[in-house]
Amino acid sequence: MTIEVKNIVKKFGTFAALDNVDLKVGNGELLALLGPSGSGKTTLLRIIAGLDWPDSGEVSIDGEDALARGASERQVGFVFQHYALFRHMTVFENVAFGLRVQPRAIRKDEATIRARVKELLDLVQLDWLASRYPSQLSGGQRQRIALARALAIEPRILLLDEPFGALDAKVRKELRQWLRSLHSEIHVTSIFVTHDQEEALEVANRVVVMDKGRIEQIGTPGEVYDSPATAFVHGFIGESIVLPVDVSGGSVRLGGRPLNIAANGAASGASKLFIRRHDMQIGPAGSGALEGAVRHVRSFGPIQRAEVTLSGEGNTVIEIDAPRDRELQAGEIVSLQPRRYRIFAAQD
Amino acid sequence: MSTESGFVTSATELRAYAPAADLSIASPSSRDSGAQARPRTSPQHLRTEPGPVRFVIIGLAVTFLTVFVVLPLVVVFAQAFSKGVGAYFSALAEPEALSAIWLTLLVAAISVTLNLVFGVMAAWAISKFDFRGKTFLITLIDLPFSVSPVISGLVFVLLFGAQGFLGPWLQAHDIHVLFAVPGIALATIFVTFPFVARALIPLMQEQGTQEEEAAISLGASGLQTFFRVTLPNIKWGLLYGVLLCNARAMGEFGAVSVVSGHIRGETNTMPLLVEILYNEYQFVSSFAIASLLAMLALITLVVKTVLERRLDEGQVPYDH
């Protein structure tokens, strides 16, 4: 099933939660809506589900106008951040709910419903919890039951709102992999909302980065990480060093001093230089574009993280991830040469 | 009056605080350690006041309760049975008494049923939707608690009385509101309106709209959502509100006194009849009917305690 969103505008009072959003989701995709809180990602998800209504714009599911139907008629599976399980029903009845409220004409008989619920509980590997109540489950179990319940109605699309947001780190990681393998098994077109970049990059096959009600970039995890389209995306995904620079006629200046790097076609004017922490090459003093004194070094795993005070730049401190082939010492003067970098116009 | 509304807030506060307490229990492991720690924080260790101080405070409380609550109750029953069990039951079998009992039950049935519907609707609107004038509506719901019942009754006299706003029209159509069952029911509905709504609003606000949204996204209609999801979640709170509403409806004096007209055997409710008989020095009859109201209070108290326990047990263990 495909989803198409066109020119969606949604305002809460004077605050524009969604500002002319366009989005196309292909059949069988697992798409992540990634952005900070207040970026409009949950609002967009709720509009697709029919739990919120846009001020203007179009939403179509499989070419069919979705806004002409209410949430209960859209056959959209929705998984809530806080699970929203029916607290007075057993796990079994929670999953069966969507089947039991069907109009009498198409409602299945009790035996079919039971078989279907059993099948879904097997799918989420929690059939042994069927007679428990939601309050007796762990967070991860609740979320899996919420997913089974959403799948019971054979949804045309599956929407997940911060599905792992309320879980602790370890359970999150497990569920991420589990969701990805579940998706490749059932292959229903899915959108999930997250503010966790790692989650988005690891699970989704395409990532939509949002900020302030607008879509900043749509791309594969590799694309949004390696070639961020905007300064926001570069700053939001991955860890970046950001330096204020001036671009004029193809040369880049930092605090009035020319940097030995190409402007790569960046427009003249006040700009920001973005470098990934691990894209900074460390060399002996006097050999690179920047120079600084190592202030502090922490080593863990395969990298050492160095805090470097740049010389002559009002004591700007940057953090660099370097391989551990040569151990750095505090107090050492090093030169820094960006291997890869991007320059974006500064926007204030 | 104030104590009754006090009950409502204290119980709902209990419920509102409980999930917050659950939040602090982050993981199953710390939950276990909490359970192990419990014996150490037994009431023994929580006692900080010296023995004599405790003794005096508890003694004062017990004495106070005895003088102001237990003693009057005992006196009611003692007076009712002062001429023997036979006199007690024959007093209750008087046509006037039977009529008052019947009228009270009728009025309570009408007003509790209507307030159940109004209260659920008001609580639903306030807790599940955002709209202009919501704060005003909440204030309005509390109005009957802050107005003297006598004034509440007078409002209806001004509205429906012979010289009242709607009086001439009603007379022209031969509809009797004042000094008849409709007037008594209206006054009682007005006075007891807040109970159901007040019991439900905090409960429903705390539960939020997510379960309803989940039900709708699973294809449930509005009615299915209400009867299968919302109602089961609020049933104990609803019963609690209905119970207090009923107790008040049966015991209401002031507002009903103004609109009833005290027509013997016709428009006297139990509380009104108690006063009339007392003024006529028929102490046994008066206290016999009063004893029925006292028993209602005792039953209400027991059921209320049970319901509060269900509310605390039933709703809480859903931490996020």
XYZ file of C-alpha atoms in Angstrom:
668
model
C 0.000 0.000 0.000
C 1.288 3.443 -0.850
C 0.762 6.635 1.094
C 0.813 10.086 -0.422
C 0.752 13.306 1.558
C 0.387 16.620 -0.258
C 0.718 20.216 0.994
C -0.326 19.364 4.532
C -0.677 22.392 6.792
C -1.614 22.038 10.452
C -1.628 24.882 12.941
C -2.171 24.757 16.697
C -3.157 28.343 17.428
C -0.404 30.355 15.798
C 2.134 27.539 15.980
C 2.590 25.800 12.644
C 3.025 22.130 13.489
C 3.181 21.183 9.826
C 4.111 23.679 7.148
C 3.382 22.435 3.635
C 4.572 18.875 3.961
C 4.791 16.550 0.953
C 5.666 12.893 1.290
C 5.354 9.723 -0.763
C 5.751 6.309 0.797
C 6.179 3.297 -1.462
C 4.656 -0.148 -1.065
C 6.320 -2.239 1.646
C 8.612 0.524 2.848
C 9.755 0.911 6.435
C 10.056 4.659 6.780
C 11.325 6.660 9.751
C 10.141 10.171 10.592
C 13.086 11.606 12.475
C 13.283 14.963 14.192
C 13.510 16.786 17.502
C 10.400 17.213 19.631
C 8.097 19.839 18.174
C 9.209 19.070 14.622
C 5.719 17.885 13.669
C 6.542 14.225 13.096
C 3.925 12.826 15.475
C 1.304 15.254 14.141
C 1.989 14.021 10.622
C 1.621 10.409 11.756
C -1.650 11.158 13.546
C -3.023 12.924 10.487
C -2.259 9.878 8.343
C -4.019 7.710 10.938
C -7.033 10.015 11.132
C -6.511 10.911 14.804
C -5.841 14.526 13.803
C -7.075 16.570 10.876
C -4.986 18.918 8.738
C -6.050 22.515 8.133
C -5.413 21.966 4.444
C -3.767 19.453 2.137
C -4.410 15.913 0.963
C -3.714 12.447 2.290
C -4.284 9.411 0.130
C -3.732 5.777 0.972
C -3.360 3.576 -2.084
C -4.701 6.344 -4.297
C -7.837 6.696 -2.188
C -8.683 9.961 -0.404
C -8.059 9.127 3.262
C -9.427 12.411 4.607
C -12.894 11.379 3.434
C -12.834 8.628 6.061
C -12.595 8.681 9.839
C -9.889 6.874 11.754
C -12.094 3.852 12.375
C -12.644 3.320 8.640
C -9.083 3.731 7.435
C -7.860 0.288 8.464
C -4.628 1.739 9.737
C -2.698 -0.016 12.492
C -1.493 2.485 15.080
C 0.972 1.722 17.848
C 1.154 4.297 20.622
C 4.238 5.402 22.505
C 2.675 4.457 25.827
C 1.072 1.334 24.339
C -2.517 2.404 25.179
C -3.467 -1.190 25.927
C -6.981 -1.628 27.316
C -6.153 -2.010 30.984
C -9.284 -3.887 31.957
C -8.866 -6.555 29.272
C -6.541 -9.533 29.133
C -3.797 -9.639 26.550
C -5.955 -12.014 24.527
C -8.956 -9.664 24.561
C -6.732 -6.704 23.726
C -5.542 -8.409 20.568
C -9.033 -9.660 19.753
C -10.598 -6.203 20.154
C -10.256 -5.111 16.541
C -11.877 -8.356 15.376
C -14.744 -8.194 17.870
C -15.827 -4.646 16.979
C -16.151 -5.370 13.286
C -19.614 -4.825 11.790
C -21.715 -7.945 12.238
C -21.854 -8.599 8.494
C -18.113 -9.213 8.222
C -17.339 -10.272 11.798
C -15.653 -13.628 12.015
C -16.953 -16.403 14.257
C -15.448 -16.995 17.675
C -13.262 -19.930 16.581
C -11.714 -17.916 13.747
C -11.078 -14.967 16.064
C -9.405 -17.257 18.606
C -7.223 -18.831 15.956
C -6.219 -15.448 14.581
C -5.331 -14.051 18.028
C -3.303 -17.146 18.782
C -1.466 -16.718 15.496
C -0.656 -13.067 16.269
C 0.511 -13.850 19.789
C 2.777 -16.509 18.286
C 4.080 -13.929 15.832
C 5.113 -11.598 18.668
C 6.283 -14.625 20.678
C 4.074 -13.895 23.652
C 1.364 -16.569 23.398
C 2.137 -17.613 26.973
C 0.897 -14.228 28.242
C -2.602 -14.493 26.751
C -4.495 -14.493 30.061
C -2.442 -11.763 31.766
C -3.480 -8.141 32.180
C -1.410 -5.294 30.725
C -0.316 -4.182 34.200
C 1.394 -7.537 34.673
C 3.644 -7.133 31.627
C 6.996 -5.459 31.154
C 7.295 -2.439 28.872
C 8.765 -4.445 26.007
C 6.030 -7.069 26.280
C 3.331 -4.394 26.303
C 4.746 -2.833 23.172
C 4.775 -6.179 21.382
C 1.159 -6.815 22.423
C 0.242 -3.333 21.165
C 1.800 -4.277 17.844
C -0.055 -7.606 17.713
C -3.303 -5.768 18.461
C -2.667 -3.305 15.616
C -1.869 -6.157 13.231
C -5.084 -8.004 14.092
C -7.172 -5.801 11.830
C -4.895 -6.662 8.885
C -3.971 -3.000 8.507
C -3.237 -1.588 5.100
C -0.473 0.463 6.680
C 1.195 0.356 10.075
C 2.029 3.539 11.985
C 4.205 3.528 15.093
C 4.568 6.597 17.319
C 7.906 6.509 19.148
C 7.423 2.764 19.550
C 10.473 2.261 21.747
C 10.562 5.678 23.386
C 9.418 4.505 26.798
C 11.731 1.497 27.033
C 15.190 1.170 28.491
C 18.238 1.030 26.245
C 18.773 -2.720 26.129
C 15.144 -3.629 25.399
C 15.080 -0.900 22.771
C 17.975 -2.450 20.883
C 16.375 -5.905 20.939
C 13.017 -4.597 19.792
C 14.597 -2.613 16.968
C 16.073 -5.699 15.393
C 12.885 -7.578 16.091
C 10.780 -4.906 14.355
C 13.022 -4.974 11.306
C 12.817 -8.729 10.958
C 9.060 -8.639 11.595
C 8.699 -6.089 8.835
C 10.642 -8.185 6.362
C 8.352 -11.066 7.302
C 4.949 -9.349 6.944
C 6.028 -6.560 4.624
C 3.265 -4.081 5.459
C 4.002 -0.449 4.557
C 5.123 1.108 7.829
C 6.024 4.527 9.185
C 7.558 5.026 12.576
C 8.280 8.231 14.422
C 11.437 8.629 16.452
C 13.727 11.289 17.838
C 16.550 8.768 18.116
C 18.786 8.972 15.050
C 20.429 5.649 15.749
C 17.024 3.988 15.772
C 16.042 5.634 12.499
C 19.300 4.828 10.734
C 19.361 1.261 11.983
C 15.758 0.230 11.343
C 14.363 2.232 8.429
C 15.086 1.791 4.754
C 14.344 5.484 4.218
C 14.574 8.340 6.669
C 12.588 11.576 6.601
C 14.321 14.258 8.646
C 11.941 16.927 9.950
C 12.414 20.212 11.739
C 9.926 22.946 12.660
C 7.090 21.430 10.668
C 9.083 21.029 7.485
C 10.834 18.126 5.821
C 14.555 18.836 5.665
C 15.666 15.757 3.781
C 14.388 12.402 2.589
C 16.898 9.677 1.855
C 18.362 6.328 2.737
C 20.209 6.171 6.061
C 23.485 6.380 4.116
C 22.368 9.464 2.197
C 21.194 11.467 5.192
C 24.337 10.596 7.111
C 26.920 11.026 4.368
C 25.386 13.831 2.343
C 23.199 15.926 4.623
C 21.138 18.358 2.565
C 20.991 21.121 5.152
C 22.901 22.452 8.117
C 20.125 21.156 10.376
C 20.443 17.595 9.099
C 24.232 17.695 9.445
C 23.930 18.939 12.994
C 21.105 16.592 13.987
C 22.407 13.324 12.569
C 25.802 12.127 13.686
C 28.144 14.190 15.801
C 29.597 17.216 14.119
C 32.132 19.925 14.775
C 30.637 23.259 13.757
C 32.862 26.284 13.117
C 31.679 29.739 12.029
C 33.528 30.715 8.830
C 33.458 33.361 6.144
C 33.388 32.393 2.491
C 34.554 34.909 -0.096
C 35.529 34.192 -3.658
C 36.283 30.528 -3.169
C 38.402 30.898 -0.036
C 37.303 30.015 3.483
C 38.325 32.116 6.483
C 38.044 31.287 10.153
C 38.280 34.305 12.442
C 39.908 36.320 9.635
C 42.618 33.708 8.971
C 42.398 31.779 5.700
C 41.862 28.037 6.052
C 43.633 25.798 3.643
C 40.445 24.157 2.353
C 38.358 24.656 -0.789
C 34.962 26.369 -0.591
C 33.463 23.611 -2.783
C 31.166 26.083 -4.463
C 29.665 27.469 -1.243
C 28.139 30.931 -1.683
C 30.009 33.923 -0.314
C 29.038 35.252 3.098
C 28.839 34.120 6.702
C 28.750 30.325 6.762
C 29.119 27.305 8.970
C 31.738 24.641 8.469
C 30.546 21.144 9.461
C 33.024 18.324 10.022
C 32.263 14.876 11.452
C 34.300 14.183 14.564
C 35.951 11.206 12.955
C 36.684 13.057 9.724
C 39.378 15.220 11.302
C 42.864 14.004 10.445
C 45.404 14.622 13.203
C 48.976 15.356 12.177
C 52.177 16.913 13.533
C 52.089 20.654 14.206
C 52.217 22.881 11.144
C 50.877 20.385 8.614
C 47.112 21.062 8.499
C 44.403 23.651 8.074
C 43.868 24.126 11.797
C 46.072 23.889 14.829
C 45.348 23.398 18.484
C 46.462 22.115 21.853
C 45.130 18.801 23.153
C 43.374 19.534 26.409
C 42.071 16.182 27.460
C 41.987 12.659 26.040
C 39.609 9.820 26.853
C 40.109 6.446 25.263
C 37.416 3.838 24.960
C 36.845 1.029 22.529
C 38.433 1.590 19.131
C 38.732 5.383 19.438
C 40.234 8.126 21.525
C 38.173 11.256 22.025
C 40.309 14.374 22.273
C 39.258 17.832 23.350
C 41.336 20.293 21.387
C 41.572 24.036 22.052
C 41.993 25.762 18.693
C 44.797 28.310 18.686
C 43.890 31.924 18.082
C 40.148 31.317 17.883
C 38.976 32.660 21.212
C 39.795 29.318 22.797
C 37.150 27.366 20.881
C 37.158 23.785 22.121
C 36.266 20.994 19.694
C 35.946 17.254 20.223
C 37.629 14.863 17.826
C 37.382 11.098 17.484
C 40.708 9.659 16.384
C 41.818 6.053 15.878
C 44.112 4.713 18.567
C 47.084 4.072 16.290
C 48.939 6.950 17.940
C 48.045 7.811 21.529
C 47.587 11.570 21.999
C 48.927 13.336 25.077
C 47.338 16.216 26.934
C 49.230 19.460 26.206
C 50.463 18.276 22.826
C 50.167 20.709 19.876
C 48.609 19.046 16.840
C 47.462 20.082 13.407
C 44.016 19.203 12.145
C 42.986 18.618 8.557
C 39.357 17.820 7.688
C 39.129 14.800 5.396
C 35.509 15.538 4.531
C 33.493 18.603 5.378
C 30.458 20.605 4.283
C 29.857 24.323 4.235
C 26.341 25.697 4.689
C 25.261 29.323 4.654
C 24.720 30.554 8.216
C 21.059 31.298 8.836
C 20.122 33.318 11.855
C -21.968 19.371 52.573
C -18.359 20.391 52.831
C -17.392 17.010 54.199
C -19.038 15.267 51.295
C -17.186 17.283 48.683
C -14.082 16.727 50.780
C -14.508 13.002 50.339
C -14.552 13.396 46.591
C -11.359 15.372 46.379
C -9.450 13.235 48.839
C -10.291 10.038 47.024
C -9.422 11.452 43.631
C -6.193 12.870 44.946
C -5.269 9.433 46.150
C -5.821 8.087 42.692
C -3.987 10.924 41.004
C -0.924 10.428 43.152
C -0.717 6.703 42.809
C 0.670 6.522 39.245
C 3.285 9.120 40.087
C 4.435 6.919 42.920
C 4.606 4.055 40.459
C 6.782 6.081 38.101
C 9.541 6.245 40.642
C 9.652 2.467 40.607
C 11.664 2.278 37.444
C 12.577 -1.347 36.985
C 11.393 -4.719 38.256
C 14.597 -5.092 40.227
C 14.071 -1.904 42.215
C 10.478 -2.996 42.753
C 11.828 -6.121 44.435
C 14.213 -4.170 46.610
C 11.298 -1.943 47.574
C 9.419 -4.993 48.753
C 12.369 -6.147 50.783
C 12.749 -2.730 52.314
C 9.142 -2.676 53.466
C 9.593 -4.502 56.787
C 12.193 -1.938 57.845
C 9.813 0.954 57.274
C 7.050 -0.659 59.317
C 4.705 1.637 61.230
C 6.730 0.983 64.378
C 9.644 2.945 62.961
C 7.501 5.700 61.558
C 6.226 6.675 65.000
C 8.121 9.757 65.948
C 5.928 11.368 68.614
C 6.419 10.345 72.244
C 3.805 7.997 73.684
C 1.828 10.480 75.848
C 1.467 12.938 72.949
C 0.123 10.185 70.730
C -2.231 9.093 73.481
C -3.630 12.607 73.966
C -4.084 13.268 70.243
C -5.797 9.952 69.567
C -7.891 10.397 72.698
C -9.050 13.835 71.591
C -9.981 12.558 68.150
C -11.934 9.612 69.548
C -13.741 11.791 72.110
C -14.636 14.330 69.472
C -15.986 11.666 67.117
C -17.928 10.032 69.937
C -19.610 13.242 71.032
C -20.386 14.604 67.587
C -20.966 11.493 65.472
C -21.525 8.312 67.460
C -23.645 9.814 70.239
C -26.183 11.502 67.920
C -26.504 8.253 65.967
C -27.136 6.312 69.154
C -29.688 8.894 70.298
C -31.559 8.594 66.998
C -31.972 4.848 67.426
C -32.641 5.104 71.183
C -35.448 7.601 70.613
C -36.861 5.590 67.730
C -37.108 2.473 69.893
C -38.020 4.303 73.150
C -41.603 3.046 73.039
C -40.643 -0.435 71.909
C -40.207 -2.254 68.639
C -43.946 -2.351 67.952
C -44.292 1.431 68.147
C -41.273 1.760 65.869
C -42.730 -0.374 63.107
C -46.243 1.026 63.404
C -44.733 4.525 63.063
C -43.086 3.425 59.835
C -46.314 1.860 58.605
C -48.261 5.127 58.865
C -49.593 6.175 55.421
C -47.807 9.499 55.769
C -44.504 7.759 56.473
C -44.972 5.286 53.632
C -45.790 8.109 51.265
C -42.664 9.995 52.336
C -40.498 6.904 51.891
C -41.979 6.265 48.466
C -41.542 9.897 47.395
C -37.937 9.929 48.579
C -37.141 6.748 46.663
C -38.864 8.087 43.557
C -37.081 11.438 43.647
C -33.732 9.749 44.302
C -34.290 7.351 41.410
C -35.137 10.187 39.028
C -32.354 12.511 40.067
C -29.635 9.858 40.307
C -30.507 8.467 36.880
C -30.493 11.879 35.240
C -27.358 12.996 37.054
C -25.652 9.787 35.995
C -26.284 10.650 32.357
C -25.499 14.370 32.738
C -22.456 13.704 34.882
C -20.918 11.211 32.469
C -21.554 13.556 29.553
C -20.082 16.554 31.355
C -17.040 14.618 32.548
C -16.569 13.167 29.062
C -16.713 16.597 27.447
C -14.362 18.162 29.958
C -11.759 15.439 30.136
C -11.589 14.273 26.531
C -11.997 17.473 24.541
C -10.529 20.941 24.420
C -12.957 23.730 23.799
C -13.591 27.368 24.581
C -15.255 27.961 27.943
C -14.083 24.675 29.475
C -12.943 26.352 32.685
C -16.273 28.116 32.900
C -18.099 24.810 32.557
C -16.015 23.257 35.348
C -16.869 26.213 37.584
C -20.519 25.881 36.677
C -20.541 22.210 37.649
C -19.301 23.162 41.106
C -21.910 25.882 41.528
C -24.446 23.735 43.420
C -21.743 22.985 46.008
C -21.133 26.659 46.658
C -24.735 27.863 46.745
C -26.884 27.396 49.828
C -29.528 24.723 49.121
C -32.250 27.129 50.220
C -31.183 29.546 47.490
C -31.188 26.665 45.010
C -34.798 25.986 45.975
C -35.739 29.657 45.739
C -34.353 29.800 42.206
C -36.960 27.239 41.194
C -39.708 29.135 42.985
C -38.696 32.247 41.044
C -38.696 30.268 37.819
C -41.820 28.152 38.195
C -43.841 29.905 40.935
C -47.212 31.576 40.303
C -45.463 34.969 40.147
C -42.393 33.413 38.579
C -40.885 33.633 35.150
C -42.586 30.566 33.683
C -45.475 30.440 36.187
C -48.300 31.935 34.069
C -47.458 29.731 31.093
C -47.386 26.612 33.284
C -50.692 27.540 34.873
C -52.245 28.096 31.490
C -51.219 24.590 30.452
C -52.128 23.052 33.816
C -48.614 21.769 34.482
C -47.646 21.462 38.152
C -43.969 21.847 38.874
C -43.838 23.587 42.216
C -45.364 21.808 45.238
C -45.299 18.580 43.202
C -42.907 15.779 42.268
C -41.309 17.582 39.266
C -40.250 20.536 41.418
C -38.807 18.315 44.140
C -36.954 16.275 41.535
C -35.604 19.413 39.822
C -34.344 20.886 43.079
C -32.728 17.575 44.014
C -31.089 17.217 40.594
C -29.677 20.711 40.905
C -28.243 20.147 44.358
C -26.747 16.717 43.578
C -25.455 17.428 40.098
C -21.738 17.774 40.951
C -21.263 14.356 42.556
C -21.007 12.143 39.481
C -19.141 14.690 37.371
C -16.697 15.486 40.174
C -15.946 11.824 40.773
C -15.281 11.199 37.084
C -13.406 14.257 35.831
C -10.058 13.655 37.571
C -10.250 9.935 36.832
C -10.927 10.458 33.142
C -8.355 13.217 32.843
C -5.750 10.947 34.349
C -6.619 8.135 31.964
C -6.351 10.418 28.945
C -7.687 9.653 25.483
C -5.160 7.130 24.248
C -7.220 4.025 24.879
C -10.158 5.600 23.076
C -7.902 6.547 20.175
C -6.578 3.012 20.065
C -10.127 1.632 20.001
C -11.137 3.950 17.165
C -8.061 3.140 15.120
C -8.958 -0.537 15.549
C -12.288 0.169 13.878
C -14.592 0.624 16.873
C -17.537 2.983 16.537
C -18.191 5.759 19.058
C -20.685 3.670 21.019
C -18.478 0.586 20.987
C -15.592 2.705 22.243
C -17.726 4.076 25.063
C -19.212 0.789 26.228
C -16.166 -1.422 25.717
C -13.320 0.909 26.697
C -14.386 4.092 28.482
C -17.139 2.730 30.716
C -15.218 -0.282 32.083
C -12.338 2.062 32.923
C -14.509 4.429 34.935
C -17.027 2.009 36.437
C -15.762 2.170 40.029
C -15.482 5.940 39.940
C -18.954 6.100 38.456
C -20.436 3.897 41.192
C -18.684 6.032 43.771
C -20.247 9.190 42.338
C -23.672 7.561 42.105
C -23.477 6.393 45.707
C -22.701 9.854 47.076
C -25.249 11.389 44.742
C -27.912 8.997 46.019
C -27.078 9.635 49.668
C -27.392 13.343 49.132
C -30.550 13.051 47.037
C -32.329 11.098 49.775
C -31.092 13.359 52.541
C -31.604 16.738 50.862
C -33.606 19.109 53.052
C -33.129 22.781 52.257
C -33.838 23.004 48.547
C -36.654 20.451 48.723
C -38.215 22.224 51.710
C -38.575 25.408 49.671
C -40.229 23.806 46.626
C -42.226 21.023 48.283
C -45.084 22.980 49.870
C -45.237 20.380 52.681
C -48.484 18.797 51.538
C -48.936 15.926 53.954
C -48.950 12.516 52.366
C -48.130 14.050 49.019
C -45.032 16.214 48.808
C -43.186 15.403 52.002
C -39.908 13.558 51.604
C -38.396 11.693 54.533
C -36.214 14.546 55.811
C -39.192 16.960 55.618
C -41.457 14.540 57.444
C -38.872 14.075 60.188
C -38.971 17.808 60.873
C -42.750 18.036 60.763
C -43.258 15.114 63.131
C -40.611 16.450 65.470
C -42.303 19.842 65.601
C -45.506 18.049 66.466
C -43.819 16.253 69.379
C -44.269 12.828 67.727
C -40.768 11.824 68.729
C -41.049 8.090 68.072
C -42.391 8.564 64.534
C -39.918 11.320 63.837
C -36.910 9.348 65.018
C -38.126 6.140 63.400
C -37.921 7.792 59.997
C -34.679 9.493 60.980
C -33.293 6.053 61.818
C -33.945 4.942 58.242
C -31.898 7.883 56.980
C -29.186 7.061 59.496
C -29.079 3.478 58.246
C -28.786 4.755 54.703
C -25.793 6.786 55.838
C -24.162 3.751 57.438
C -24.693 1.585 54.369
C -23.359 4.368 52.153
C -20.275 4.586 54.341
C -19.557 0.871 54.073
C -20.098 0.731 50.319
C -18.001 3.866 49.881
C -15.104 2.283 51.736
C -15.313 -0.815 49.554
C -15.474 1.279 46.384
C -12.508 3.391 47.399
C -10.501 0.229 47.875
C -11.522 -0.987 44.433
C -10.578 2.361 42.930
C -7.141 2.290 44.475
C -6.509 -1.321 43.534
C -8.198 -1.395 40.169
C -6.919 1.683 38.426
C -3.410 2.196 39.550
C -0.981 -0.449 38.335
C -0.588 0.926 34.858
C 2.686 2.749 34.978
C 4.211 4.010 31.784
